[in-house]
Short mmCIF file of C-alpha atoms in Angstrom, two decimals:
data_model
loop_
_atom_site.label_atom_id
_atom_site.label_comp_id
_atom_site.label_asym_id
_atom_site.label_seq_id
_atom_site.Cartn_x
_atom_site.Cartn_y
_atom_site.Cartn_z
CA UNK A 1 284.60 -104.11 93.32
CA UNK A 2 287.17 -101.74 94.80
CA UNK A 3 286.05 -98.20 95.48
CA UNK A 4 289.61 -97.00 94.87
CA UNK A 5 290.77 -95.26 91.68
CA UNK A 6 294.56 -95.12 91.25
CA UNK A 7 296.35 -92.83 88.82
CA UNK A 8 300.11 -92.83 88.36
CA UNK A 9 302.38 -90.78 86.12
CA UNK A 10 305.93 -89.53 85.76
CA UNK A 11 304.49 -86.01 85.70
CA UNK A 12 302.01 -85.05 88.42
CA UNK A 13 301.67 -81.39 89.39
CA UNK A 14 301.48 -81.28 93.19
CA UNK A 15 300.93 -78.22 95.40
CA UNK A 16 303.81 -75.75 95.44
CA UNK A 17 305.60 -77.26 92.44
CA UNK A 18 306.71 -75.29 89.40
CA UNK A 19 306.97 -78.47 87.35
CA UNK A 20 305.41 -81.94 87.56
CA UNK A 21 307.19 -84.87 89.21
CA UNK A 22 306.56 -88.63 89.56
CA UNK A 23 303.61 -89.44 91.80
CA UNK A 24 300.70 -91.77 92.36
CA UNK A 25 297.33 -90.49 93.49
CA UNK A 26 294.48 -92.44 95.05
CA UNK A 27 290.82 -91.46 94.87
CA UNK A 28 288.09 -92.73 97.16
CA UNK A 29 285.20 -93.13 94.71
CA UNK A 30 282.64 -93.25 97.53
CA UNK A 31 283.53 -89.70 98.58
CA UNK A 32 285.00 -88.35 95.35
CA UNK A 33 288.04 -87.11 97.31
CA UNK A 34 291.78 -87.64 96.98
CA UNK A 35 292.58 -90.17 99.70
CA UNK A 36 296.37 -90.50 99.28
CA UNK A 37 299.21 -88.94 97.32
CA UNK A 38 302.55 -90.78 96.98
CA UNK A 39 305.64 -88.99 95.70
CA UNK A 40 306.65 -91.85 93.44
CA UNK A 41 305.37 -93.67 90.39
CA UNK A 42 304.04 -96.93 91.81
CA UNK A 43 303.61 -100.21 89.94
CA UNK A 44 300.52 -102.16 89.01
CA UNK A 45 301.63 -104.92 91.40
CA UNK A 46 301.26 -102.48 94.31
CA UNK A 47 297.50 -102.41 93.71
CA UNK A 48 296.49 -105.97 92.96
CA UNK A 49 293.13 -105.40 94.68
CA UNK A 50 292.28 -102.59 92.25
CA UNK A 51 290.47 -103.52 89.02
CA UNK A 52 292.02 -102.76 85.65
CA UNK A 53 289.23 -100.24 85.07
CA UNK A 54 290.31 -98.31 88.17
CA UNK A 55 294.05 -98.39 87.41
CA UNK A 56 295.41 -95.62 85.15
CA UNK A 57 299.08 -95.47 84.24
CA UNK A 58 299.37 -92.21 82.34
CA UNK A 59 303.02 -92.76 81.48
CA UNK A 60 304.64 -89.39 80.79
CA UNK A 61 301.36 -87.54 80.32
CA UNK A 62 300.77 -84.84 82.92
CA UNK A 63 298.25 -85.08 85.75
CA UNK A 64 297.03 -81.61 86.67
CA UNK A 65 294.46 -80.28 89.13
CA UNK A 66 291.23 -79.32 87.41
CA UNK A 67 290.94 -75.64 86.60
CA UNK A 68 288.50 -73.39 88.45
CA UNK A 69 287.11 -70.74 86.10
CA UNK A 70 285.67 -68.12 88.42
CA UNK A 71 284.22 -65.87 85.72
CA UNK A 72 281.76 -67.45 83.29
CA UNK A 73 278.45 -66.29 81.80
CA UNK A 74 276.22 -69.32 81.18
CA UNK A 75 273.11 -67.19 80.48
CA UNK A 76 270.48 -69.72 81.56
CA UNK A 77 267.58 -69.26 82.02
CA UNK A 78 266.47 -66.50 79.66
CA UNK A 79 269.22 -66.36 77.04
CA UNK A 80 269.85 -70.01 76.31
CA UNK A 81 270.26 -69.26 72.61
CA UNK A 82 273.49 -67.54 73.71
CA UNK A 83 274.74 -70.36 75.96
CA UNK A 84 273.43 -72.72 78.63
CA UNK A 85 274.54 -74.93 81.49
CA UNK A 86 274.78 -78.02 79.28
CA UNK A 87 276.85 -76.59 76.44
CA UNK A 88 278.89 -74.20 78.57
CA UNK A 89 279.99 -76.78 81.12
CA UNK A 90 280.76 -79.33 78.40
CA UNK A 91 282.98 -76.77 76.69
CA UNK A 92 284.71 -75.98 79.98
CA UNK A 93 285.32 -79.64 80.81
CA UNK A 94 286.84 -80.38 77.42
CA UNK A 95 289.59 -77.88 78.25
CA UNK A 96 290.35 -79.17 81.74
CA UNK A 97 288.03 -76.87 83.72
CA UNK A 98 286.25 -78.87 86.41
CA UNK A 99 284.53 -76.00 88.27
CA UNK A 100 282.94 -72.84 86.95
CA UNK A 101 281.40 -69.97 88.89
CA UNK A 102 278.51 -68.42 87.00
CA UNK A 103 278.11 -64.65 86.86
CA UNK A 104 274.77 -63.11 87.93
CA UNK A 105 274.12 -61.82 84.38
CA UNK A 106 273.24 -62.33 81.45
CA UNK A 107 270.55 -64.77 82.49
CA UNK A 108 266.95 -63.67 82.86
CA UNK A 109 266.34 -63.28 85.72
CA UNK A 110 269.76 -62.24 87.05
CA UNK A 111 271.02 -63.70 90.33
CA UNK A 112 269.98 -60.74 92.47
CA UNK A 113 267.40 -62.36 94.78
CA UNK A 114 266.96 -65.75 96.43
CA UNK A 115 263.97 -66.53 94.20
CA UNK A 116 266.06 -65.76 91.12
CA UNK A 117 268.87 -67.98 92.41
CA UNK A 118 266.41 -70.83 92.93
CA UNK A 119 265.16 -70.39 89.37
CA UNK A 120 268.72 -70.55 88.05
CA UNK A 121 269.56 -73.64 90.10
CA UNK A 122 266.41 -75.36 88.92
CA UNK A 123 267.41 -74.66 85.31
CA UNK A 124 270.88 -76.11 85.94
CA UNK A 125 269.77 -79.39 87.51
CA UNK A 126 270.96 -82.46 85.61
CA UNK A 127 272.77 -80.41 82.95
CA UNK A 128 276.20 -79.74 84.44
CA UNK A 129 279.39 -81.46 83.28
CA UNK A 130 281.48 -79.42 85.71
CA UNK A 131 280.69 -78.39 89.25
CA UNK A 132 278.96 -75.00 89.20
CA UNK A 133 278.89 -72.24 91.80
CA UNK A 134 277.14 -68.89 91.62
CA UNK A 135 278.03 -65.26 92.17
CA UNK A 136 275.23 -62.93 93.24
CA UNK A 137 274.65 -59.46 91.85
CA UNK A 138 274.39 -55.96 93.30
CA UNK A 139 271.93 -53.68 91.51
CA UNK A 140 270.13 -50.55 92.72
CA UNK A 141 267.66 -51.42 95.48
CA UNK A 142 268.58 -55.03 96.27
CA UNK A 143 270.77 -54.44 99.36
CA UNK A 144 268.25 -56.32 101.54
CA UNK A 145 268.86 -59.42 99.41
CA UNK A 146 272.56 -59.62 100.28
CA UNK A 147 272.41 -61.64 103.51
CA UNK A 148 269.69 -64.04 102.30
CA UNK A 149 271.81 -64.79 99.23
CA UNK A 150 274.88 -65.38 101.41
CA UNK A 151 272.82 -67.83 103.47
CA UNK A 152 271.95 -69.67 100.23
CA UNK A 153 275.62 -70.24 99.42
CA UNK A 154 276.38 -67.39 97.02
CA UNK A 155 280.18 -67.06 96.61
CA UNK A 156 280.23 -63.21 96.52
CA UNK A 157 278.64 -60.29 94.67
CA UNK A 158 279.31 -58.70 91.28
CA UNK A 159 278.40 -55.17 90.26
CA UNK A 160 278.93 -52.81 87.33
CA UNK A 161 280.19 -49.25 87.65
CA UNK A 162 279.21 -48.62 84.01
CA UNK A 163 276.16 -49.80 82.08
CA UNK A 164 276.27 -53.59 81.71
CA UNK A 165 274.62 -53.84 78.32
CA UNK A 166 271.49 -55.61 79.63
CA UNK A 167 268.53 -53.74 81.10
CA UNK A 168 267.87 -56.17 83.96
CA UNK A 169 271.32 -55.59 85.49
CA UNK A 170 271.80 -51.81 85.81
CA UNK A 171 274.99 -50.24 87.10
CA UNK A 172 275.35 -48.95 90.65
CA UNK A 173 276.59 -45.78 92.29
CA UNK A 174 278.26 -45.06 95.61
CA UNK A 175 275.01 -44.99 97.60
CA UNK A 176 273.91 -48.38 96.22
CA UNK A 177 277.27 -49.88 97.09
CA UNK A 178 277.39 -48.36 100.57
CA UNK A 179 274.01 -49.94 101.35
CA UNK A 180 275.04 -53.35 99.98
CA UNK A 181 278.47 -53.33 101.62
CA UNK A 182 277.02 -52.29 104.97
CA UNK A 183 274.64 -55.24 104.75
CA UNK A 184 277.61 -57.55 104.05
CA UNK A 185 279.92 -56.12 106.71
CA UNK A 186 278.81 -58.66 109.29
CA UNK A 187 280.18 -61.64 107.33
CA UNK A 188 283.43 -62.14 105.38
CA UNK A 189 282.58 -61.63 101.75
CA UNK A 190 283.83 -60.25 98.46
CA UNK A 191 282.47 -57.61 96.11
CA UNK A 192 283.48 -57.99 92.47
CA UNK A 193 283.65 -54.89 90.30
CA UNK A 194 283.38 -54.41 86.59
CA UNK A 195 285.82 -51.56 86.96
CA UNK A 196 285.09 -48.99 84.28
CA UNK A 197 283.76 -45.64 85.46
CA UNK A 198 282.66 -43.05 82.93
CA UNK A 199 282.58 -39.29 83.29
CA UNK A 200 281.00 -36.97 80.71
CA UNK A 201 284.47 -36.65 79.15
CA UNK A 202 285.15 -40.41 79.01
CA UNK A 203 281.65 -41.83 78.43
CA UNK A 204 282.02 -44.22 75.47
CA UNK A 205 278.80 -42.94 73.90
CA UNK A 206 280.23 -39.40 73.81
CA UNK A 207 283.77 -40.36 72.87
CA UNK A 208 283.58 -41.28 69.19
CA UNK A 209 284.21 -38.63 66.50
CA UNK A 210 281.54 -38.63 63.78
CA UNK A 211 284.21 -39.21 61.15
CA UNK A 212 285.39 -42.47 62.76
CA UNK A 213 284.81 -45.82 61.06
CA UNK A 214 282.89 -48.09 63.46
CA UNK A 215 284.26 -51.19 61.69
CA UNK A 216 287.82 -50.24 62.66
CA UNK A 217 288.95 -51.70 65.99
CA UNK A 218 290.79 -48.52 66.97
CA UNK A 219 287.48 -46.64 66.93
CA UNK A 220 286.18 -48.91 69.67
CA UNK A 221 289.52 -49.01 71.53
CA UNK A 222 289.72 -45.22 71.70
CA UNK A 223 286.16 -45.05 73.02
CA UNK A 224 287.17 -47.00 76.15
CA UNK A 225 290.48 -45.46 77.28
CA UNK A 226 292.48 -46.73 80.27
CA UNK A 227 291.18 -43.81 82.33
CA UNK A 228 287.81 -45.59 82.64
CA UNK A 229 289.61 -48.38 84.50
CA UNK A 230 291.98 -46.24 86.57
CA UNK A 231 289.17 -43.95 87.75
CA UNK A 232 287.04 -46.97 88.65
CA UNK A 233 289.80 -48.69 90.61
CA UNK A 234 290.52 -45.54 92.60
CA UNK A 235 286.80 -45.39 93.40
CA UNK A 236 286.80 -49.06 94.48
CA UNK A 237 289.77 -48.48 96.77
CA UNK A 238 288.00 -45.54 98.44
CA UNK A 239 285.00 -47.76 99.14
CA UNK A 240 287.15 -50.62 100.37
CA UNK A 241 288.80 -48.38 102.94
CA UNK A 242 285.34 -47.70 104.40
CA UNK A 243 284.52 -51.45 104.58
CA UNK A 244 287.77 -53.20 105.53
CA UNK A 245 286.02 -56.40 106.66
CA UNK A 246 285.15 -57.12 103.02
CA UNK A 247 287.43 -57.92 100.09
CA UNK A 248 287.22 -56.01 96.84
CA UNK A 249 288.02 -57.79 93.59
CA UNK A 250 288.68 -56.24 90.19
CA UNK A 251 287.36 -58.44 87.40
CA UNK A 252 288.97 -58.64 83.94
CA UNK A 253 291.71 -56.01 84.37
CA UNK A 254 292.77 -54.76 80.95
CA UNK A 255 294.65 -51.47 81.43
CA UNK A 256 298.26 -51.70 82.60
CA UNK A 257 297.99 -48.05 83.65
CA UNK A 258 296.06 -49.28 86.70
CA UNK A 259 298.90 -51.45 87.98
CA UNK A 260 300.74 -48.70 89.96
CA UNK A 261 297.45 -47.79 91.68
CA UNK A 262 296.88 -51.43 92.62
CA UNK A 263 300.45 -51.91 93.86
CA UNK A 264 300.25 -48.80 96.02
CA UNK A 265 296.93 -49.85 97.55
CA UNK A 266 298.22 -53.34 98.27
CA UNK A 267 301.35 -51.93 99.90
CA UNK A 268 299.10 -49.87 102.17
CA UNK A 269 297.18 -52.96 103.26
CA UNK A 270 294.02 -52.58 101.17
CA UNK A 271 292.23 -55.93 100.83
CA UNK A 272 292.15 -55.93 97.04
CA UNK A 273 292.51 -58.80 94.57
CA UNK A 274 292.67 -58.69 90.78
CA UNK A 275 292.03 -60.99 87.85
CA UNK A 276 292.81 -60.71 84.17
CA UNK A 277 291.70 -62.85 81.24
CA UNK A 278 293.14 -65.16 78.63
CA UNK A 279 292.30 -62.70 75.86
CA UNK A 280 294.24 -59.83 77.42
CA UNK A 281 297.29 -62.11 77.73
CA UNK A 282 297.09 -63.74 74.31
CA UNK A 283 295.65 -61.13 71.92
CA UNK A 284 296.71 -57.59 71.03
CA UNK A 285 294.97 -54.61 69.44
CA UNK A 286 297.58 -54.41 66.68
CA UNK A 287 296.37 -57.72 65.26
CA UNK A 288 292.59 -57.27 65.42
CA UNK A 289 291.28 -57.44 61.83
CA UNK A 290 288.95 -54.90 60.26
CA UNK A 291 285.27 -55.63 60.81
CA UNK A 292 285.74 -58.59 63.18
CA UNK A 293 283.74 -57.85 66.36
CA UNK A 294 284.34 -61.34 67.75
CA UNK A 295 287.43 -59.58 69.19
CA UNK A 296 285.27 -57.03 71.04
CA UNK A 297 285.04 -57.13 74.83
CA UNK A 298 284.76 -54.56 77.61
CA UNK A 299 287.22 -53.39 78.74
CA UNK A 300 289.01 -53.83 75.43
CA UNK A 301 292.01 -55.82 74.26
CA UNK A 302 294.88 -53.33 74.26
CA UNK A 303 298.39 -53.06 72.82
CA UNK A 304 301.21 -55.59 72.85
CA UNK A 305 303.13 -53.36 75.27
CA UNK A 306 300.10 -53.37 77.58
CA UNK A 307 299.92 -57.17 77.32
CA UNK A 308 303.58 -57.50 78.35
CA UNK A 309 302.94 -55.39 81.43
CA UNK A 310 300.01 -57.62 82.41
CA UNK A 311 302.27 -60.68 82.16
CA UNK A 312 304.84 -58.97 84.37
CA UNK A 313 302.13 -58.13 86.90
CA UNK A 314 301.03 -61.76 87.02
CA UNK A 315 304.59 -62.90 87.60
CA UNK A 316 305.20 -60.40 90.40
CA UNK A 317 301.85 -61.15 92.08
CA UNK A 318 300.10 -57.84 91.41
CA UNK A 319 297.48 -59.74 89.43
CA UNK A 320 296.24 -62.79 91.32
CA UNK A 321 294.52 -65.02 88.81
CA UNK A 322 293.37 -65.64 85.24
CA UNK A 323 289.81 -66.43 84.12
CA UNK A 324 287.93 -66.72 80.84
CA UNK A 325 285.10 -64.20 81.22
CA UNK A 326 283.35 -66.43 78.68
CA UNK A 327 280.61 -64.08 77.47
CA UNK A 328 278.97 -65.46 74.32
CA UNK A 329 276.02 -64.32 72.23
CA UNK A 330 274.19 -65.27 69.05
CA UNK A 331 275.94 -64.52 65.77
CA UNK A 332 273.60 -61.71 64.78
CA UNK A 333 274.62 -59.67 67.83
CA UNK A 334 278.27 -59.84 66.77
CA UNK A 335 277.35 -58.28 63.37
CA UNK A 336 280.00 -60.34 61.61
CA UNK A 337 277.80 -61.07 58.60
CA UNK A 338 276.43 -57.55 58.32
CA UNK A 339 278.58 -54.45 58.83
CA UNK A 340 281.24 -55.57 61.33
CA UNK A 341 280.39 -52.57 63.52
CA UNK A 342 282.48 -52.76 66.69
CA UNK A 343 280.54 -49.96 68.34
CA UNK A 344 277.13 -51.67 68.24
CA UNK A 345 278.19 -55.36 68.37
CA UNK A 346 277.87 -57.34 71.61
CA UNK A 347 281.01 -57.12 73.72
CA UNK A 348 282.17 -60.52 74.90
CA UNK A 349 284.67 -63.23 74.00
CA UNK A 350 284.02 -66.97 73.92
CA UNK A 351 286.86 -69.03 75.36
CA UNK A 352 285.60 -72.06 77.32
CA UNK A 353 287.68 -75.12 76.47
CA UNK A 354 290.68 -73.17 75.19
CA UNK A 355 292.08 -71.32 78.22
CA UNK A 356 294.73 -73.75 79.45
CA UNK A 357 296.04 -74.33 75.93
CA UNK A 358 296.09 -70.60 75.25
CA UNK A 359 298.04 -69.80 78.41
CA UNK A 360 300.44 -72.71 77.91
CA UNK A 361 301.10 -71.72 74.28
CA UNK A 362 301.80 -68.09 75.17
CA UNK A 363 303.46 -68.83 78.50
CA UNK A 364 306.05 -71.16 76.97
CA UNK A 365 307.31 -68.26 74.85
CA UNK A 366 307.90 -66.33 78.06
CA UNK A 367 309.50 -69.13 80.07
CA UNK A 368 306.49 -69.46 82.38
CA UNK A 369 306.27 -72.76 84.24
CA UNK A 370 303.22 -75.00 84.20
CA UNK A 371 303.04 -74.63 87.98
CA UNK A 372 302.63 -70.87 87.63
CA UNK A 373 299.85 -71.29 85.09
CA UNK A 374 297.93 -73.69 87.32
CA UNK A 375 298.48 -71.42 90.31
CA UNK A 376 296.74 -68.62 88.41
CA UNK A 377 293.93 -70.74 86.96
CA UNK A 378 293.24 -73.25 89.71
CA UNK A 379 294.79 -72.50 93.11
CA UNK A 380 294.13 -68.75 93.18
CA UNK A 381 290.75 -68.93 91.44
CA UNK A 382 289.57 -71.55 93.94
CA UNK A 383 290.67 -69.31 96.79
CA UNK A 384 288.95 -66.31 95.23
CA UNK A 385 285.67 -68.22 94.96
CA UNK A 386 285.81 -69.47 98.55
CA UNK A 387 286.71 -73.03 97.48
CA UNK A 388 290.17 -73.22 99.03
CA UNK A 389 290.65 -76.60 100.70
CA UNK A 390 288.06 -78.19 98.39
CA UNK A 391 289.12 -77.36 94.84
CA UNK A 392 292.29 -76.39 93.03
CA UNK A 393 294.92 -78.91 94.14
CA UNK A 394 295.86 -82.57 94.05
CA UNK A 395 295.92 -83.00 97.79
CA UNK A 396 294.39 -85.36 100.33
CA UNK A 397 290.86 -84.33 101.27
CA UNK A 398 290.29 -82.19 98.17
CA UNK A 399 287.71 -83.05 95.53
CA UNK A 400 289.33 -85.43 93.04
CA UNK A 401 289.10 -83.07 90.08
CA UNK A 402 292.02 -83.69 87.73
CA UNK A 403 293.15 -83.67 84.13
CA UNK A 404 295.27 -86.11 82.14
CA UNK A 405 297.00 -83.62 79.90
CA UNK A 406 299.31 -83.85 76.91
CA UNK A 407 301.54 -80.76 76.89
CA UNK A 408 303.02 -81.61 73.49
CA UNK A 409 299.83 -82.18 71.51
CA UNK A 410 299.03 -79.43 69.02
CA UNK A 411 295.74 -78.54 67.42
CA UNK A 412 294.20 -75.88 65.24
CA UNK A 413 291.24 -73.95 66.62
CA UNK A 414 288.37 -74.62 64.24
CA UNK A 415 284.62 -74.48 64.72
CA UNK A 416 284.65 -78.28 64.89
CA UNK A 417 286.76 -78.36 68.08
CA UNK A 418 284.60 -75.80 69.91
CA UNK A 419 282.04 -77.22 72.34
CA UNK A 420 280.24 -74.02 73.34
CA UNK A 421 276.94 -73.21 71.65
CA UNK A 422 277.77 -70.35 69.28
CA UNK A 423 280.97 -71.11 67.40
CA UNK A 424 282.34 -67.57 67.39
CA UNK A 425 285.78 -66.90 68.86
CA UNK A 426 288.73 -64.66 68.00
CA UNK A 427 290.99 -67.69 68.46
CA UNK A 428 289.74 -69.47 65.36
CA UNK A 429 292.71 -70.28 63.12
CA UNK A 430 295.29 -70.29 65.93
CA UNK A 431 297.56 -73.30 66.46
CA UNK A 432 297.68 -74.15 70.16
CA UNK A 433 299.75 -76.50 72.33
CA UNK A 434 298.40 -78.75 75.07
CA UNK A 435 295.32 -80.96 75.07
CA UNK A 436 293.12 -82.51 77.73
CA UNK A 437 293.11 -86.27 77.13
CA UNK A 438 290.85 -87.17 80.06
CA UNK A 439 289.10 -85.03 82.67
CA UNK A 440 287.68 -86.28 85.97
CA UNK A 441 285.26 -84.52 88.33
CA UNK A 442 285.34 -85.97 91.86
CA UNK A 443 286.89 -89.11 90.40
CA UNK A 444 284.27 -89.57 87.69
CA UNK A 445 285.37 -89.48 84.04
CA UNK A 446 283.59 -86.72 82.12
CA UNK A 447 285.81 -86.21 79.03
CA UNK A 448 287.85 -88.75 77.06
CA UNK A 449 289.45 -87.30 73.94
CA UNK A 450 290.44 -90.63 72.40
CA UNK A 451 286.88 -92.00 72.68
CA UNK A 452 285.07 -89.10 71.10
CA UNK A 453 285.03 -86.67 74.00
CA UNK A 454 281.71 -87.10 75.77
CA UNK A 455 280.57 -90.26 73.98
CA UNK A 456 279.18 -92.86 76.39
CA UNK A 457 279.68 -90.63 79.44
CA UNK A 458 277.24 -88.91 81.76
CA UNK A 459 277.40 -85.45 83.28
CA UNK A 460 279.44 -85.60 86.52
CA UNK A 461 278.86 -82.03 87.70
CA UNK A 462 277.04 -80.75 90.78
CA UNK A 463 275.83 -77.39 92.02
CA UNK A 464 278.02 -76.04 94.81
#
């Protein structure tokens, strides 16, 4: 039997393209790598030595590189009633994501020591439908764990400048960060910041009038003003200037008010990258219903005007990439069936499996090309996670992670189409465009929409 898989289509998205073009790709199934890319749609007769099973003519369907979601909370071990490696990676794969990078929280234990990382990897073994990498965490007192974690393959380090919401992952101050960054100075690395910084005047716990209704979204929105983000980003830049060998990365940027600060720092040569999320680009505060905390996240979803500015910043390169920040919880913590209290509900949005369709649906309204969307969700996210040259492109030598995608298919978001564990998402009821028909990880089929999704298939993912 041939060890070659051949996929041909009139619409293959190749590196540097804004739009797909005819191409034929070859995959060496012994290595799981792309072995050849031809800029033409070849015929079946060109591959007589290849079995029918290993020949795919996708017609006019699109062939896209698999997405790399560099910001996901899988929560295992410790909070597997919230999510887990099995359900989270299945959900990701169903939406064309072939690699996820797991955040150091909200698992118990968090990924802050080598022993904790080993415990997390052990929990993940045999469960992963996508490839999975890991971010480490910076908390007070663990600066001596930085280099050992780097040696174990950690992709970089996440920290909070404001309380995280879980006791086992406390926020850090300047001294904690100086110790950790000094430890990392000897090797190229990245520090990721949850960039909200509270003062006594802006602390969310002190910023809600007693007369406010906690079930109204504006009560929560006003408790986390843009100043929390702008102050934090200015703080990050000051630290970055002291440790220029490192890269600083702002996770889930929400406030457009921070964009001038970021542009100025970049113009001055500060090594700073920025991500935003699907929910900030596709949802607005004006349309959040009363008593519906499934829309709550930190920092918050802001106004339509703010959303437009984030889109402009993506298009001009100020924002580098787009991720899910999939941060689920059990239904009781969202308080949907009780009082709908935004102020006490868990802050996090569940998105895995929907991101590409969300961005395509919204991007089409704005004239955004498919190539741009994949640049933000695959090329740039792979680079951010240290996977450039391995993930994020249909190119010879890269892992053969790809999606057979129907850009014209439409579907309604219902609980039945969600593959993550807790079926709570603010996107329920939306009609979206674009569907993953088949998804391959290193040349191995992991999702087949027409055959029931995962039915008859085995998990193709690895730990990276």
